[in-house]
């Protein structure tokens, strides 16, 4: 499959796609690591009000489960805080819960405070908003994920307010939750989360919360893009509390771990590389470390490009790859976010996905890429 790709300076260069790699579906989840893929959503482009293409959105979750991955639903990959409103999110969580029960797939769902008006709120309102969403997650039968709250970040006067809010929430849960530490590169409104912009001080606060409520904490997802800081935090967690890496730059080494432990995974990049991720994790199960490294190696340049600054626009690349791979019939996003990345960024992403063997149907990918490039002013 051949096409013409744009290059810097306005030139055009010919490109030939390679062969896709075979990534067989495993018989079940990985045995030695818990792995969630944070899943994107597919909007209905013809709806009169913002809603989702439910068939395509839920089919993609079945795709992830078919590779043995868990689905982290209604997270930032699903455009929480970037266009996806709470009424649609609520339906998404409940529909995904039904799909998970039907397929036997692992499901965790984000609970936050985004039904509140933007800006500060009292701690009582923050807690009430979380509790409203946690009730929906419980109805879905999913693992609760306590998402970082913009409202709490805007309202808290210091670490004690985080201790109070999380203590009230964790005490009221019927099953252990995953905490969520999302760095400001993913959401600038979360600067200073846990009561301090000093990440060392913030870590002390969250470790104190976990220690006090360890029985109610399944783990903590950390998305700081700082491998050394993640490892240091991981080594201080109480026994039985997992560190779920959200580091889309360093996930192979963090998941592999060392003689003092490893990270599990809750990653947006696993949405885009699910077949490769499943193959690598099962190789790790079997002690085939060379295969593990070899499979993940070509996905790292893709991930680092996809999550480049401004990192919070990574969702555009995730959806672009899903469209090129045939998981949805259009390249549209909630709130028009498909326009958030420039042409050369997405062109390079296409090449990196091809190099990793992650475009399962090269003819379809080439046809769609040609059509998209034509609209962008690149003649084919």
mmCIF file of C-alpha atoms in Angstrom, residues 76-201:
data_model
loop_
_atom_site.group_PDB
_atom_site.id
_atom_site.type_symbol
_atom_site.label_atom_id
_atom_site.label_comp_id
_atom_site.label_asym_id
_atom_site.label_seq_id
_atom_site.Cartn_x
_atom_site.Cartn_y
_atom_site.Cartn_z
ATOM 1 C CA UNK A 76 -9.560 11.090 31.047
ATOM 2 C CA UNK A 77 -9.022 9.032 27.860
ATOM 3 C CA UNK A 78 -12.819 9.092 27.481
ATOM 4 C CA UNK A 79 -12.625 12.915 27.528
ATOM 5 C CA UNK A 80 -13.758 13.437 31.102
ATOM 6 C CA UNK A 81 -13.436 17.177 31.577
ATOM 7 C CA UNK A 82 -12.823 17.632 27.843
ATOM 8 C CA UNK A 83 -16.305 17.393 26.380
ATOM 9 C CA UNK A 84 -17.944 14.282 27.863
ATOM 10 C CA UNK A 85 -20.780 15.451 30.122
ATOM 11 C CA UNK A 86 -21.915 13.612 33.246
ATOM 12 C CA UNK A 87 -25.314 12.511 31.905
ATOM 13 C CA UNK A 88 -23.621 10.697 29.003
ATOM 14 C CA UNK A 89 -20.851 9.431 31.289
ATOM 15 C CA UNK A 90 -23.444 7.911 33.622
ATOM 16 C CA UNK A 91 -25.006 5.987 30.752
ATOM 17 C CA UNK A 92 -21.551 4.931 29.553
ATOM 18 C CA UNK A 93 -20.671 3.467 32.952
ATOM 19 C CA UNK A 94 -23.949 1.536 33.208
ATOM 20 C CA UNK A 95 -23.777 0.219 29.644
ATOM 21 C CA UNK A 96 -20.164 -0.856 30.129
ATOM 22 C CA UNK A 97 -21.134 -2.581 33.350
ATOM 23 C CA UNK A 98 -23.694 -4.668 31.488
ATOM 24 C CA UNK A 99 -21.142 -5.509 28.785
ATOM 25 C CA UNK A 100 -18.562 -6.494 31.406
ATOM 26 C CA UNK A 101 -21.014 -8.843 33.096
ATOM 27 C CA UNK A 102 -21.880 -10.430 29.755
ATOM 28 C CA UNK A 103 -18.258 -10.943 28.743
ATOM 29 C CA UNK A 104 -16.674 -11.567 32.128
ATOM 30 C CA UNK A 105 -14.270 -8.683 31.577
ATOM 31 C CA UNK A 106 -12.548 -6.666 34.280
ATOM 32 C CA UNK A 107 -14.024 -3.165 34.599
ATOM 33 C CA UNK A 108 -12.999 -0.162 36.645
ATOM 34 C CA UNK A 109 -14.904 3.116 36.359
ATOM 35 C CA UNK A 110 -13.926 6.665 37.153
ATOM 36 C CA UNK A 111 -15.940 8.592 39.730
ATOM 37 C CA UNK A 112 -15.347 12.309 39.984
ATOM 38 C CA UNK A 113 -17.082 15.605 40.559
ATOM 39 C CA UNK A 114 -17.628 16.899 37.020
ATOM 40 C CA UNK A 115 -21.399 17.262 37.427
ATOM 41 C CA UNK A 116 -20.670 20.356 39.534
ATOM 42 C CA UNK A 117 -20.334 23.839 38.007
ATOM 43 C CA UNK A 118 -16.751 24.824 37.240
ATOM 44 C CA UNK A 119 -14.783 26.430 40.051
ATOM 45 C CA UNK A 120 -14.423 25.941 43.808
ATOM 46 C CA UNK A 121 -17.009 24.069 45.859
ATOM 47 C CA UNK A 122 -17.389 23.317 49.536
ATOM 48 C CA UNK A 123 -15.860 20.070 50.723
ATOM 49 C CA UNK A 124 -19.329 18.761 51.500
ATOM 50 C CA UNK A 125 -20.420 19.374 47.893
ATOM 51 C CA UNK A 126 -17.259 17.698 46.607
ATOM 52 C CA UNK A 127 -17.934 14.633 48.747
ATOM 53 C CA UNK A 128 -21.603 14.546 47.703
ATOM 54 C CA UNK A 129 -20.674 14.748 44.022
ATOM 55 C CA UNK A 130 -18.193 11.898 44.388
ATOM 56 C CA UNK A 131 -20.777 9.829 46.268
ATOM 57 C CA UNK A 132 -23.366 10.365 43.530
ATOM 58 C CA UNK A 133 -20.969 9.046 40.930
ATOM 59 C CA UNK A 134 -19.695 6.217 43.146
ATOM 60 C CA UNK A 135 -23.279 4.986 43.458
ATOM 61 C CA UNK A 136 -23.451 4.677 39.659
ATOM 62 C CA UNK A 137 -20.129 2.812 39.582
ATOM 63 C CA UNK A 138 -21.425 0.438 42.257
ATOM 64 C CA UNK A 139 -24.612 -0.129 40.250
ATOM 65 C CA UNK A 140 -22.424 -1.059 37.277
ATOM 66 C CA UNK A 141 -20.580 -3.599 39.432
ATOM 67 C CA UNK A 142 -17.214 -2.021 38.649
ATOM 68 C CA UNK A 143 -14.060 -1.317 40.629
ATOM 69 C CA UNK A 144 -14.347 2.346 41.749
ATOM 70 C CA UNK A 145 -11.596 4.680 40.598
ATOM 71 C CA UNK A 146 -11.520 7.923 42.587
ATOM 72 C CA UNK A 147 -10.497 10.366 39.874
ATOM 73 C CA UNK A 148 -8.575 13.487 40.792
ATOM 74 C CA UNK A 149 -11.100 16.318 41.196
ATOM 75 C CA UNK A 150 -10.647 19.774 39.694
ATOM 76 C CA UNK A 151 -13.162 21.068 42.228
ATOM 77 C CA UNK A 152 -11.155 19.711 45.141
ATOM 78 C CA UNK A 153 -7.949 21.140 43.653
ATOM 79 C CA UNK A 154 -9.640 24.545 43.403
ATOM 80 C CA UNK A 155 -11.143 24.414 46.903
ATOM 81 C CA UNK A 156 -8.679 22.651 49.178
ATOM 82 C CA UNK A 157 -6.684 24.922 51.471
ATOM 83 C CA UNK A 158 -4.016 22.317 52.137
ATOM 84 C CA UNK A 159 -3.275 18.614 52.682
ATOM 85 C CA UNK A 160 -5.769 18.295 55.545
ATOM 86 C CA UNK A 161 -8.673 18.909 53.186
ATOM 87 C CA UNK A 162 -7.559 16.011 50.979
ATOM 88 C CA UNK A 163 -7.185 13.803 54.046
ATOM 89 C CA UNK A 164 -10.729 14.695 55.091
ATOM 90 C CA UNK A 165 -12.370 14.205 51.685
ATOM 91 C CA UNK A 166 -10.636 10.945 50.832
ATOM 92 C CA UNK A 167 -11.129 9.622 54.332
ATOM 93 C CA UNK A 168 -14.878 10.202 54.112
ATOM 94 C CA UNK A 169 -15.081 8.633 50.657
ATOM 95 C CA UNK A 170 -12.975 5.563 51.397
ATOM 96 C CA UNK A 171 -14.765 4.905 54.677
ATOM 97 C CA UNK A 172 -18.080 4.690 52.837
ATOM 98 C CA UNK A 173 -17.014 2.208 50.153
ATOM 99 C CA UNK A 174 -18.164 -1.401 50.010
ATOM 100 C CA UNK A 175 -15.142 -2.488 47.947
ATOM 101 C CA UNK A 176 -11.562 -1.200 47.625
ATOM 102 C CA UNK A 177 -10.961 1.662 45.222
ATOM 103 C CA UNK A 178 -8.141 2.791 42.990
ATOM 104 C CA UNK A 179 -6.879 6.287 43.757
ATOM 105 C CA UNK A 180 -5.865 8.528 40.876
ATOM 106 C CA UNK A 181 -2.887 10.890 40.792
ATOM 107 C CA UNK A 182 -2.941 12.738 37.487
ATOM 108 C CA UNK A 183 -0.137 15.211 36.942
ATOM 109 C CA UNK A 184 -0.680 18.719 35.562
ATOM 110 C CA UNK A 185 0.782 17.703 32.201
ATOM 111 C CA UNK A 186 -2.436 15.698 31.754
ATOM 112 C CA UNK A 187 -4.670 18.365 33.317
ATOM 113 C CA UNK A 188 -3.253 21.778 34.296
ATOM 114 C CA UNK A 189 -6.220 22.328 36.650
ATOM 115 C CA UNK A 190 -4.770 19.625 38.927
ATOM 116 C CA UNK A 191 -1.599 21.538 39.777
ATOM 117 C CA UNK A 192 -0.885 21.177 43.500
ATOM 118 C CA UNK A 193 -3.042 18.084 44.003
ATOM 119 C CA UNK A 194 -2.801 16.466 47.455
ATOM 120 C CA UNK A 195 -2.204 19.961 48.832
ATOM 121 C CA UNK A 196 1.213 20.850 47.442
ATOM 122 C CA UNK A 197 3.026 21.582 44.185
ATOM 123 C CA UNK A 198 6.063 19.914 45.773
ATOM 124 C CA UNK A 199 5.647 16.342 44.560
ATOM 125 C CA UNK A 200 7.572 14.957 47.508
ATOM 126 C CA UNK A 201 5.218 16.646 49.968
#
